[in-house]
């Protein structure tokens, strides 16, 4: 199983990209703790509303993908170039240049993107969620996959964190413009689309994807993701681990000791068919909203310390 030890899933209120990248590097790399692995360094994310969503769209624009514009309900597909996308394209180009200048060849650089189903459920097309129009959704999903791959090639990213938190909603009941307009996608179809997307993004042997789907289904192990992000350490998670999958637990706070004890205590309660010498669970520092640099550093210290305790024990 691929191990990452821990990584960040948070947004800070830095106004300067260079300062944001330097702070992320200090939180992740310039530390004394031995966590057993080289943790991924997360590329800074925008604090603008819908940040990861429009950043993902900006990557898609690189290959002629969708332009977005904001409206009262959120974001919609635009017929051509927009000021919103110009701003985010400029940010992406600046970020690419800074990474090339300050950390060429960085190991395990992580890019955070929105998955195709969450993108399709969150962006409107002709007044309805994009995924309600199957041909348009397919074209946009393919463009996003190619654009993300090109961006990851440009910055040298080796890990992609796919945020797909609306997948459970897609496979049960997604509401459209009104409560009477709904859709539901079969799990097998949803997983197949996800597998195609991850295959595009991770084309080649040197890039991996972690999937945060907001659910723990056995079928998700077939998407090609090297690790599944989970909200709680439940028996469903144990079954996924027993099937050979790697998982990472979302940690919102607490102390390092509390987090490490929770993992070890839960691990000992589970019974596996195969012998596993130590808790095979990574940790994800999840920030609630936009964090100040101090709050981000404190959360990173907590999760980093818990990963060190797990590695030592």
PDB file of C-alpha atoms in Angstrom:
ATOM      1  CA  UNK A   1       0.000   0.000   0.000  1.00  0.00           C
ATOM      2  CA  UNK A   2       1.190   3.512  -0.791  1.00  0.00           C
ATOM      3  CA  UNK A   3       1.902   5.506   2.366  1.00  0.00           C
ATOM      4  CA  UNK A   4       1.998   9.289   2.739  1.00  0.00           C
ATOM      5  CA  UNK A   5       2.071   9.528   6.581  1.00  0.00           C
ATOM      6  CA  UNK A   6       0.107  12.806   6.519  1.00  0.00           C
ATOM      7  CA  UNK A   7      -0.731  15.810   4.366  1.00  0.00           C
ATOM      8  CA  UNK A   8      -2.689  19.070   4.415  1.00  0.00           C
ATOM      9  CA  UNK A   9      -6.169  19.781   3.088  1.00  0.00           C
ATOM     10  CA  UNK A  10      -6.588  23.414   4.090  1.00  0.00           C
ATOM     11  CA  UNK A  11      -6.748  26.965   2.792  1.00  0.00           C
ATOM     12  CA  UNK A  12      -4.900  29.932   4.304  1.00  0.00           C
ATOM     13  CA  UNK A  13      -5.578  33.643   3.970  1.00  0.00           C
ATOM     14  CA  UNK A  14      -2.169  34.483   2.477  1.00  0.00           C
ATOM     15  CA  UNK A  15      -2.483  37.177  -0.166  1.00  0.00           C
ATOM     16  CA  UNK A  16       0.896  36.436  -1.716  1.00  0.00           C
ATOM     17  CA  UNK A  17       1.419  33.085  -3.486  1.00  0.00           C
ATOM     18  CA  UNK A  18       5.130  33.011  -2.767  1.00  0.00           C
ATOM     19  CA  UNK A  19       4.521  33.500   0.960  1.00  0.00           C
ATOM     20  CA  UNK A  20       1.754  30.867   0.941  1.00  0.00           C
ATOM     21  CA  UNK A  21       4.046  28.292  -0.697  1.00  0.00           C
ATOM     22  CA  UNK A  22       6.889  29.087   1.687  1.00  0.00           C
ATOM     23  CA  UNK A  23       4.587  28.710   4.710  1.00  0.00           C
ATOM     24  CA  UNK A  24       3.238  25.381   3.413  1.00  0.00           C
ATOM     25  CA  UNK A  25       6.787  24.167   2.901  1.00  0.00           C
ATOM     26  CA  UNK A  26       7.760  25.092   6.462  1.00  0.00           C
ATOM     27  CA  UNK A  27       4.702  23.330   7.881  1.00  0.00           C
ATOM     28  CA  UNK A  28       5.327  20.175   5.879  1.00  0.00           C
ATOM     29  CA  UNK A  29       9.063  19.777   5.311  1.00  0.00           C
ATOM     30  CA  UNK A  30      11.227  21.947   7.571  1.00  0.00           C
ATOM     31  CA  UNK A  31      10.471  19.992  10.736  1.00  0.00           C
ATOM     32  CA  UNK A  32      12.226  17.502  13.008  1.00  0.00           C
ATOM     33  CA  UNK A  33       9.535  14.839  13.364  1.00  0.00           C
ATOM     34  CA  UNK A  34      10.229  11.447  11.824  1.00  0.00           C
ATOM     35  CA  UNK A  35       6.970  10.246  10.289  1.00  0.00           C
ATOM     36  CA  UNK A  36       8.462   7.373   8.328  1.00  0.00           C
ATOM     37  CA  UNK A  37       7.598   8.797   4.903  1.00  0.00           C
ATOM     38  CA  UNK A  38       8.079  11.981   2.930  1.00  0.00           C
ATOM     39  CA  UNK A  39       4.677  13.715   3.219  1.00  0.00           C
ATOM     40  CA  UNK A  40       3.216  15.421   0.136  1.00  0.00           C
ATOM     41  CA  UNK A  41       3.579  19.205   0.001  1.00  0.00           C
ATOM     42  CA  UNK A  42       0.198  20.699  -0.925  1.00  0.00           C
ATOM     43  CA  UNK A  43       0.182  23.425  -3.561  1.00  0.00           C
ATOM     44  CA  UNK A  44      -1.531  26.534  -2.073  1.00  0.00           C
ATOM     45  CA  UNK A  45      -5.262  26.867  -2.773  1.00  0.00           C
ATOM     46  CA  UNK A  46      -7.215  30.074  -3.312  1.00  0.00           C
ATOM     47  CA  UNK A  47      -9.314  31.521  -0.492  1.00  0.00           C
ATOM     48  CA  UNK A  48     -11.835  32.901  -3.002  1.00  0.00           C
ATOM     49  CA  UNK A  49     -15.313  31.332  -2.759  1.00  0.00           C
ATOM     50  CA  UNK A  50     -15.294  28.154  -4.825  1.00  0.00           C
ATOM     51  CA  UNK A  51     -11.503  28.269  -4.996  1.00  0.00           C
ATOM     52  CA  UNK A  52     -10.740  24.620  -5.848  1.00  0.00           C
ATOM     53  CA  UNK A  53     -13.711  24.565  -8.227  1.00  0.00           C
ATOM     54  CA  UNK A  54     -12.573  27.480 -10.381  1.00  0.00           C
ATOM     55  CA  UNK A  55      -8.924  26.479 -10.079  1.00  0.00           C
ATOM     56  CA  UNK A  56      -9.860  23.106 -11.548  1.00  0.00           C
ATOM     57  CA  UNK A  57     -11.788  24.867 -14.325  1.00  0.00           C
ATOM     58  CA  UNK A  58      -8.735  27.050 -15.013  1.00  0.00           C
ATOM     59  CA  UNK A  59      -6.662  23.884 -15.507  1.00  0.00           C
ATOM     60  CA  UNK A  60      -9.288  22.649 -17.970  1.00  0.00           C
ATOM     61  CA  UNK A  61      -9.088  25.911 -19.925  1.00  0.00           C
ATOM     62  CA  UNK A  62      -5.479  24.991 -20.736  1.00  0.00           C
ATOM     63  CA  UNK A  63      -6.853  22.434 -23.229  1.00  0.00           C
ATOM     64  CA  UNK A  64      -9.876  24.429 -24.379  1.00  0.00           C
ATOM     65  CA  UNK A  65     -12.084  23.429 -21.482  1.00  0.00           C
ATOM     66  CA  UNK A  66     -14.935  25.322 -19.823  1.00  0.00           C
ATOM     67  CA  UNK A  67     -14.885  28.967 -18.824  1.00  0.00           C
ATOM     68  CA  UNK A  68     -16.846  29.826 -15.694  1.00  0.00           C
ATOM     69  CA  UNK A  69     -18.568  32.971 -14.500  1.00  0.00           C
ATOM     70  CA  UNK A  70     -20.107  33.689 -11.125  1.00  0.00           C
ATOM     71  CA  UNK A  71     -23.762  34.399 -10.512  1.00  0.00           C
ATOM     72  CA  UNK A  72     -26.095  34.630  -7.531  1.00  0.00           C
ATOM     73  CA  UNK A  73     -26.245  30.846  -7.027  1.00  0.00           C
ATOM     74  CA  UNK A  74     -22.568  30.089  -7.560  1.00  0.00           C
ATOM     75  CA  UNK A  75     -20.895  29.289 -10.897  1.00  0.00           C
ATOM     76  CA  UNK A  76     -22.063  28.523 -14.412  1.00  0.00           C
ATOM     77  CA  UNK A  77     -20.526  27.551 -17.750  1.00  0.00           C
ATOM     78  CA  UNK A  78     -19.845  30.648 -19.841  1.00  0.00           C
ATOM     79  CA  UNK A  79     -19.783  30.734 -23.664  1.00  0.00           C
ATOM     80  CA  UNK A  80     -16.392  32.449 -23.771  1.00  0.00           C
ATOM     81  CA  UNK A  81     -13.647  34.135 -21.775  1.00  0.00           C
ATOM     82  CA  UNK A  82     -14.643  35.779 -18.480  1.00  0.00           C
ATOM     83  CA  UNK A  83     -12.939  38.077 -15.998  1.00  0.00           C
ATOM     84  CA  UNK A  84     -13.271  35.406 -13.300  1.00  0.00           C
ATOM     85  CA  UNK A  85     -11.329  32.879 -15.342  1.00  0.00           C
ATOM     86  CA  UNK A  86      -8.743  35.415 -16.494  1.00  0.00           C
ATOM     87  CA  UNK A  87      -7.915  36.063 -12.841  1.00  0.00           C
ATOM     88  CA  UNK A  88      -7.580  32.382 -12.007  1.00  0.00           C
ATOM     89  CA  UNK A  89      -5.577  31.620 -15.140  1.00  0.00           C
ATOM     90  CA  UNK A  90      -3.173  34.376 -14.130  1.00  0.00           C
ATOM     91  CA  UNK A  91      -2.913  32.860 -10.669  1.00  0.00           C
ATOM     92  CA  UNK A  92      -2.179  29.406 -12.122  1.00  0.00           C
ATOM     93  CA  UNK A  93       0.563  30.758 -14.364  1.00  0.00           C
ATOM     94  CA  UNK A  94       2.116  32.689 -11.464  1.00  0.00           C
ATOM     95  CA  UNK A  95       2.012  29.597  -9.265  1.00  0.00           C
ATOM     96  CA  UNK A  96       3.662  27.507 -11.985  1.00  0.00           C
ATOM     97  CA  UNK A  97       6.490  30.026 -12.315  1.00  0.00           C
ATOM     98  CA  UNK A  98       7.035  30.244  -8.531  1.00  0.00           C
ATOM     99  CA  UNK A  99       7.202  26.456  -8.130  1.00  0.00           C
ATOM    100  CA  UNK A 100       9.644  26.155 -11.024  1.00  0.00           C
ATOM    101  CA  UNK A 101      11.807  28.852  -9.466  1.00  0.00           C
ATOM    102  CA  UNK A 102      11.756  27.871  -5.794  1.00  0.00           C
ATOM    103  CA  UNK A 103      11.423  24.080  -5.735  1.00  0.00           C
ATOM    104  CA  UNK A 104      12.363  22.426  -9.011  1.00  0.00           C
ATOM    105  CA  UNK A 105      12.099  18.645  -8.800  1.00  0.00           C
ATOM    106  CA  UNK A 106      10.272  18.677  -5.448  1.00  0.00           C
ATOM    107  CA  UNK A 107       9.309  15.198  -4.265  1.00  0.00           C
ATOM    108  CA  UNK A 108       5.632  14.410  -3.661  1.00  0.00           C
ATOM    109  CA  UNK A 109       4.136  17.752  -4.628  1.00  0.00           C
ATOM    110  CA  UNK A 110       0.332  17.522  -4.232  1.00  0.00           C
ATOM    111  CA  UNK A 111      -2.289  19.366  -6.299  1.00  0.00           C
ATOM    112  CA  UNK A 112      -5.886  19.610  -5.014  1.00  0.00           C
ATOM    113  CA  UNK A 113      -8.642  19.393  -7.645  1.00  0.00           C
ATOM    114  CA  UNK A 114     -12.415  18.916  -7.769  1.00  0.00           C
ATOM    115  CA  UNK A 115     -13.580  15.608  -9.242  1.00  0.00           C
ATOM    116  CA  UNK A 116     -15.862  15.455 -12.309  1.00  0.00           C
ATOM    117  CA  UNK A 117     -19.070  14.547 -10.463  1.00  0.00           C
ATOM    118  CA  UNK A 118     -18.694  17.285  -7.839  1.00  0.00           C
ATOM    119  CA  UNK A 119     -17.812  19.731 -10.607  1.00  0.00           C
ATOM    120  CA  UNK A 120     -20.842  18.647 -12.635  1.00  0.00           C
ATOM    121  CA  UNK A 121     -23.152  18.941  -9.616  1.00  0.00           C
ATOM    122  CA  UNK A 122     -21.812  22.347  -8.524  1.00  0.00           C
ATOM    123  CA  UNK A 123     -21.630  24.196 -11.868  1.00  0.00           C
ATOM    124  CA  UNK A 124     -24.718  25.168 -13.860  1.00  0.00           C
ATOM    125  CA  UNK A 125     -25.177  24.792 -17.606  1.00  0.00           C
ATOM    126  CA  UNK A 126     -28.236  26.437 -19.166  1.00  0.00           C
ATOM    127  CA  UNK A 127     -29.806  26.876 -15.736  1.00  0.00           C
ATOM    128  CA  UNK A 128     -29.312  23.292 -14.524  1.00  0.00           C
ATOM    129  CA  UNK A 129     -26.435  21.327 -12.966  1.00  0.00           C
ATOM    130  CA  UNK A 130     -23.946  20.410 -15.666  1.00  0.00           C
ATOM    131  CA  UNK A 131     -24.215  16.662 -15.018  1.00  0.00           C
ATOM    132  CA  UNK A 132     -27.918  16.785 -15.989  1.00  0.00           C
ATOM    133  CA  UNK A 133     -26.728  17.211 -19.606  1.00  0.00           C
ATOM    134  CA  UNK A 134     -24.821  13.975 -20.223  1.00  0.00           C
ATOM    135  CA  UNK A 135     -23.035  14.933 -23.511  1.00  0.00           C
ATOM    136  CA  UNK A 136     -21.901  18.305 -22.133  1.00  0.00           C
ATOM    137  CA  UNK A 137     -20.827  16.697 -18.845  1.00  0.00           C
ATOM    138  CA  UNK A 138     -18.761  14.085 -20.671  1.00  0.00           C
ATOM    139  CA  UNK A 139     -16.958  16.739 -22.762  1.00  0.00           C
ATOM    140  CA  UNK A 140     -16.223  18.901 -19.730  1.00  0.00           C
ATOM    141  CA  UNK A 141     -15.019  15.941 -17.626  1.00  0.00           C
ATOM    142  CA  UNK A 142     -12.597  14.893 -20.388  1.00  0.00           C
ATOM    143  CA  UNK A 143     -11.297  18.455 -20.751  1.00  0.00           C
ATOM    144  CA  UNK A 144     -10.790  18.767 -16.991  1.00  0.00           C
ATOM    145  CA  UNK A 145      -8.838  15.509 -16.867  1.00  0.00           C
ATOM    146  CA  UNK A 146      -6.505  16.571 -19.678  1.00  0.00           C
ATOM    147  CA  UNK A 147      -6.071  20.078 -18.278  1.00  0.00           C
ATOM    148  CA  UNK A 148      -5.246  18.826 -14.783  1.00  0.00           C
ATOM    149  CA  UNK A 149      -2.699  16.402 -16.224  1.00  0.00           C
ATOM    150  CA  UNK A 150      -1.004  19.214 -18.146  1.00  0.00           C
ATOM    151  CA  UNK A 151      -0.923  21.475 -15.083  1.00  0.00           C
ATOM    152  CA  UNK A 152       0.540  18.669 -12.947  1.00  0.00           C
ATOM    153  CA  UNK A 153       3.173  18.073 -15.623  1.00  0.00           C
ATOM    154  CA  UNK A 154       4.026  21.785 -15.598  1.00  0.00           C
ATOM    155  CA  UNK A 155       4.546  22.000 -11.821  1.00  0.00           C
ATOM    156  CA  UNK A 156       5.972  18.495 -11.392  1.00  0.00           C
ATOM    157  CA  UNK A 157       3.180  17.228  -9.126  1.00  0.00           C
ATOM    158  CA  UNK A 158       3.359  13.540  -8.245  1.00  0.00           C
ATOM    159  CA  UNK A 159       0.159  13.326  -6.148  1.00  0.00           C
ATOM    160  CA  UNK A 160      -3.358  14.592  -6.980  1.00  0.00           C
ATOM    161  CA  UNK A 161      -5.967  14.939  -4.239  1.00  0.00           C
ATOM    162  CA  UNK A 162      -9.364  14.508  -5.936  1.00  0.00           C
ATOM    163  CA  UNK A 163     -12.168  16.180  -3.952  1.00  0.00           C
ATOM    164  CA  UNK A 164     -15.373  14.320  -4.815  1.00  0.00           C
ATOM    165  CA  UNK A 165     -17.511  15.039  -1.746  1.00  0.00           C
ATOM    166  CA  UNK A 166     -20.812  15.190  -3.668  1.00  0.00           C
ATOM    167  CA  UNK A 167     -20.528  11.643  -5.005  1.00  0.00           C
ATOM    168  CA  UNK A 168     -22.966  10.180  -2.402  1.00  0.00           C
ATOM    169  CA  UNK A 169     -25.505  12.844  -3.402  1.00  0.00           C
ATOM    170  CA  UNK A 170     -25.047  11.994  -7.083  1.00  0.00           C
ATOM    171  CA  UNK A 171     -25.750   8.307  -6.472  1.00  0.00           C
ATOM    172  CA  UNK A 172     -28.840   8.889  -4.318  1.00  0.00           C
ATOM    173  CA  UNK A 173     -30.754  12.080  -5.189  1.00  0.00           C
ATOM    174  CA  UNK A 174     -29.291  15.226  -6.710  1.00  0.00           C
ATOM    175  CA  UNK A 175     -31.719  18.132  -6.956  1.00  0.00           C
ATOM    176  CA  UNK A 176     -31.669  20.481  -9.925  1.00  0.00           C
ATOM    177  CA  UNK A 177     -33.148  23.930 -10.324  1.00  0.00           C
ATOM    178  CA  UNK A 178     -36.222  22.832  -8.339  1.00  0.00           C
ATOM    179  CA  UNK A 179     -36.927  20.027  -5.884  1.00  0.00           C
ATOM    180  CA  UNK A 180     -38.968  18.305  -8.579  1.00  0.00           C
ATOM    181  CA  UNK A 181     -35.987  18.079 -10.937  1.00  0.00           C
ATOM    182  CA  UNK A 182     -33.728  15.298  -9.713  1.00  0.00           C
ATOM    183  CA  UNK A 183     -31.262  12.743 -10.993  1.00  0.00           C
ATOM    184  CA  UNK A 184     -29.532   9.663  -9.648  1.00  0.00           C
ATOM    185  CA  UNK A 185     -26.565   7.833 -11.155  1.00  0.00           C
ATOM    186  CA  UNK A 186     -25.857   4.148 -10.683  1.00  0.00           C
ATOM    187  CA  UNK A 187     -22.800   3.532  -8.534  1.00  0.00           C
ATOM    188  CA  UNK A 188     -21.108   1.476 -11.224  1.00  0.00           C
ATOM    189  CA  UNK A 189     -21.451   4.302 -13.752  1.00  0.00           C
ATOM    190  CA  UNK A 190     -20.205   6.870 -11.224  1.00  0.00           C
ATOM    191  CA  UNK A 191     -17.157   4.737 -10.412  1.00  0.00           C
ATOM    192  CA  UNK A 192     -16.406   4.169 -14.107  1.00  0.00           C
ATOM    193  CA  UNK A 193     -16.405   7.926 -14.774  1.00  0.00           C
ATOM    194  CA  UNK A 194     -14.137   8.432 -11.765  1.00  0.00           C
ATOM    195  CA  UNK A 195     -11.770   5.710 -12.974  1.00  0.00           C
ATOM    196  CA  UNK A 196     -11.546   7.323 -16.422  1.00  0.00           C
ATOM    197  CA  UNK A 197     -10.854  10.734 -14.837  1.00  0.00           C
ATOM    198  CA  UNK A 198      -8.121   9.424 -12.518  1.00  0.00           C
ATOM    199  CA  UNK A 199      -6.621   7.477 -15.425  1.00  0.00           C
ATOM    200  CA  UNK A 200      -6.349  10.716 -17.406  1.00  0.00           C
ATOM    201  CA  UNK A 201      -4.876  12.710 -14.542  1.00  0.00           C
ATOM    202  CA  UNK A 202      -2.373   9.999 -13.578  1.00  0.00           C
ATOM    203  CA  UNK A 203      -1.356   9.017 -17.086  1.00  0.00           C
ATOM    204  CA  UNK A 204       2.106   7.479 -16.748  1.00  0.00           C
ATOM    205  CA  UNK A 205       3.726   5.587 -13.859  1.00  0.00           C
ATOM    206  CA  UNK A 206       4.971   8.476 -11.723  1.00  0.00           C
ATOM    207  CA  UNK A 207       1.743  10.120 -10.544  1.00  0.00           C
ATOM    208  CA  UNK A 208      -0.756   8.903  -7.952  1.00  0.00           C
ATOM    209  CA  UNK A 209      -4.220  10.041  -6.870  1.00  0.00           C
ATOM    210  CA  UNK A 210      -5.972  10.054  -3.516  1.00  0.00           C
ATOM    211  CA  UNK A 211      -9.775  10.153  -3.570  1.00  0.00           C
ATOM    212  CA  UNK A 212     -11.946  11.975  -1.027  1.00  0.00           C
ATOM    213  CA  UNK A 213     -15.430  10.792  -1.965  1.00  0.00           C
ATOM    214  CA  UNK A 214     -17.271  11.422   1.301  1.00  0.00           C
ATOM    215  CA  UNK A 215     -18.124   7.707   1.351  1.00  0.00           C
ATOM    216  CA  UNK A 216     -16.511   4.312   1.850  1.00  0.00           C
ATOM    217  CA  UNK A 217     -17.648   1.897  -0.847  1.00  0.00           C
ATOM    218  CA  UNK A 218     -15.738  -1.236  -1.885  1.00  0.00           C
ATOM    219  CA  UNK A 219     -16.199  -0.126  -5.516  1.00  0.00           C
ATOM    220  CA  UNK A 220     -14.064   2.967  -4.905  1.00  0.00           C
ATOM    221  CA  UNK A 221     -10.977   0.763  -4.716  1.00  0.00           C
ATOM    222  CA  UNK A 222     -11.472   0.155  -8.459  1.00  0.00           C
ATOM    223  CA  UNK A 223     -11.052   3.829  -9.415  1.00  0.00           C
ATOM    224  CA  UNK A 224      -7.258   3.621  -9.562  1.00  0.00           C
ATOM    225  CA  UNK A 225      -6.764   5.875  -6.525  1.00  0.00           C
ATOM    226  CA  UNK A 226      -3.842   4.811  -4.331  1.00  0.00           C
ATOM    227  CA  UNK A 227      -5.584   5.960  -1.151  1.00  0.00           C
ATOM    228  CA  UNK A 228      -9.147   6.683   0.007  1.00  0.00           C
ATOM    229  CA  UNK A 229      -9.864   9.548   2.414  1.00  0.00           C
ATOM    230  CA  UNK A 230     -12.392   8.720   5.146  1.00  0.00           C
ATOM    231  CA  UNK A 231     -14.335  10.807   7.656  1.00  0.00           C
ATOM    232  CA  UNK A 232     -14.507   8.236  10.463  1.00  0.00           C
ATOM    233  CA  UNK A 233     -12.723   5.006  11.364  1.00  0.00           C
ATOM    234  CA  UNK A 234     -15.664   2.631  10.957  1.00  0.00           C
ATOM    235  CA  UNK A 235     -15.964  -1.094  10.276  1.00  0.00           C
ATOM    236  CA  UNK A 236     -16.485  -0.260   6.587  1.00  0.00           C
ATOM    237  CA  UNK A 237     -13.019   1.299   6.615  1.00  0.00           C
ATOM    238  CA  UNK A 238     -11.609  -1.874   8.174  1.00  0.00           C
ATOM    239  CA  UNK A 239     -13.094  -3.955   5.365  1.00  0.00           C
ATOM    240  CA  UNK A 240     -11.557  -1.661   2.750  1.00  0.00           C
ATOM    241  CA  UNK A 241      -8.150  -1.944   4.431  1.00  0.00           C
ATOM    242  CA  UNK A 242      -8.511  -5.713   4.653  1.00  0.00           C
ATOM    243  CA  UNK A 243      -9.130  -5.711   0.916  1.00  0.00           C
ATOM    244  CA  UNK A 244      -5.719  -4.146   0.344  1.00  0.00           C
ATOM    245  CA  UNK A 245      -6.616  -0.454   0.117  1.00  0.00           C
ATOM    246  CA  UNK A 246      -4.759   2.399   1.764  1.00  0.00           C
ATOM    247  CA  UNK A 247      -6.817   4.952   3.712  1.00  0.00           C
ATOM    248  CA  UNK A 248      -6.320   8.382   5.250  1.00  0.00           C
ATOM    249  CA  UNK A 249      -8.382   9.829   8.109  1.00  0.00           C
ATOM    250  CA  UNK A 250      -9.574  13.453   8.071  1.00  0.00           C
ATOM    251  CA  UNK A 251      -8.437  15.137  11.303  1.00  0.00           C
ATOM    252  CA  UNK A 252     -10.051  18.452  12.275  1.00  0.00           C
ATOM    253  CA  UNK A 253      -8.364  19.061  15.623  1.00  0.00           C
ATOM    254  CA  UNK A 254      -7.537  17.727  19.060  1.00  0.00           C
ATOM    255  CA  UNK A 255      -4.100  16.937  20.422  1.00  0.00           C
ATOM    256  CA  UNK A 256      -1.433  14.759  18.811  1.00  0.00           C
ATOM    257  CA  UNK A 257      -1.753  12.207  21.622  1.00  0.00           C
ATOM    258  CA  UNK A 258      -5.545  11.995  21.254  1.00  0.00           C
ATOM    259  CA  UNK A 259      -5.372  11.471  17.500  1.00  0.00           C
ATOM    260  CA  UNK A 260      -2.658   8.813  17.725  1.00  0.00           C
ATOM    261  CA  UNK A 261      -4.423   6.968  20.550  1.00  0.00           C
ATOM    262  CA  UNK A 262      -7.690   6.949  18.596  1.00  0.00           C
ATOM    263  CA  UNK A 263      -5.998   5.334  15.593  1.00  0.00           C
ATOM    264  CA  UNK A 264      -4.122   2.737  17.643  1.00  0.00           C
ATOM    265  CA  UNK A 265      -7.153   1.894  19.804  1.00  0.00           C
ATOM    266  CA  UNK A 266      -9.412   1.478  16.766  1.00  0.00           C
ATOM    267  CA  UNK A 267      -6.810  -0.560  14.905  1.00  0.00           C
ATOM    268  CA  UNK A 268      -6.526  -3.025  17.788  1.00  0.00           C
ATOM    269  CA  UNK A 269     -10.298  -3.472  17.850  1.00  0.00           C
ATOM    270  CA  UNK A 270     -10.355  -4.556  14.209  1.00  0.00           C
ATOM    271  CA  UNK A 271      -9.597  -8.132  13.190  1.00  0.00           C
ATOM    272  CA  UNK A 272      -7.867  -8.636   9.872  1.00  0.00           C
ATOM    273  CA  UNK A 273      -7.372 -11.752   7.800  1.00  0.00           C
ATOM    274  CA  UNK A 274      -3.781 -10.777   7.018  1.00  0.00           C
ATOM    275  CA  UNK A 275      -1.101  -9.860   9.556  1.00  0.00           C
ATOM    276  CA  UNK A 276      -0.436  -6.114   9.656  1.00  0.00           C
ATOM    277  CA  UNK A 277       2.438  -4.981  11.879  1.00  0.00           C
ATOM    278  CA  UNK A 278       1.293  -1.400  12.501  1.00  0.00           C
ATOM    279  CA  UNK A 279      -1.679   0.914  11.905  1.00  0.00           C
ATOM    280  CA  UNK A 280      -1.783   1.467   8.129  1.00  0.00           C
ATOM    281  CA  UNK A 281      -3.672   4.762   8.299  1.00  0.00           C
ATOM    282  CA  UNK A 282      -2.457   8.139   7.048  1.00  0.00           C
ATOM    283  CA  UNK A 283      -3.686  11.440   8.467  1.00  0.00           C
ATOM    284  CA  UNK A 284      -5.087  14.507   6.698  1.00  0.00           C
ATOM    285  CA  UNK A 285      -5.052  17.924   8.362  1.00  0.00           C
ATOM    286  CA  UNK A 286      -8.468  19.337   7.440  1.00  0.00           C
ATOM    287  CA  UNK A 287      -9.062  23.002   8.066  1.00  0.00           C
ATOM    288  CA  UNK A 288     -12.562  24.395   8.584  1.00  0.00           C
ATOM    289  CA  UNK A 289     -12.899  27.426   6.326  1.00  0.00           C
ATOM    290  CA  UNK A 290     -10.035  29.790   5.608  1.00  0.00           C
ATOM    291  CA  UNK A 291      -7.296  29.626   8.259  1.00  0.00           C
ATOM    292  CA  UNK A 292      -4.805  32.205   9.416  1.00  0.00           C
ATOM    293  CA  UNK A 293      -1.127  31.231   9.084  1.00  0.00           C
ATOM    294  CA  UNK A 294      -0.975  30.633  12.842  1.00  0.00           C
ATOM    295  CA  UNK A 295      -4.036  28.362  12.896  1.00  0.00           C
ATOM    296  CA  UNK A 296      -2.717  26.413   9.903  1.00  0.00           C
ATOM    297  CA  UNK A 297       0.655  25.934  11.599  1.00  0.00           C
ATOM    298  CA  UNK A 298      -1.019  24.730  14.813  1.00  0.00           C
ATOM    299  CA  UNK A 299      -3.212  22.191  13.005  1.00  0.00           C
ATOM    300  CA  UNK A 300      -0.251  20.958  10.988  1.00  0.00           C
ATOM    301  CA  UNK A 301       1.787  20.575  14.184  1.00  0.00           C
ATOM    302  CA  UNK A 302      -0.984  18.472  15.748  1.00  0.00           C
ATOM    303  CA  UNK A 303      -1.357  16.108  12.797  1.00  0.00           C
ATOM    304  CA  UNK A 304       2.381  15.928  12.161  1.00  0.00           C
ATOM    305  CA  UNK A 305       2.958  15.032  15.807  1.00  0.00           C
ATOM    306  CA  UNK A 306       0.290  12.321  15.662  1.00  0.00           C
ATOM    307  CA  UNK A 307       1.923  10.847  12.553  1.00  0.00           C
ATOM    308  CA  UNK A 308       5.235  10.764  14.395  1.00  0.00           C
ATOM    309  CA  UNK A 309       3.679   8.936  17.355  1.00  0.00           C
ATOM    310  CA  UNK A 310       2.079   6.380  15.013  1.00  0.00           C
ATOM    311  CA  UNK A 311       5.404   5.812  13.285  1.00  0.00           C
ATOM    312  CA  UNK A 312       7.227   5.277  16.594  1.00  0.00           C
ATOM    313  CA  UNK A 313       4.591   2.942  18.016  1.00  0.00           C
TER     314      UNK A 313
END
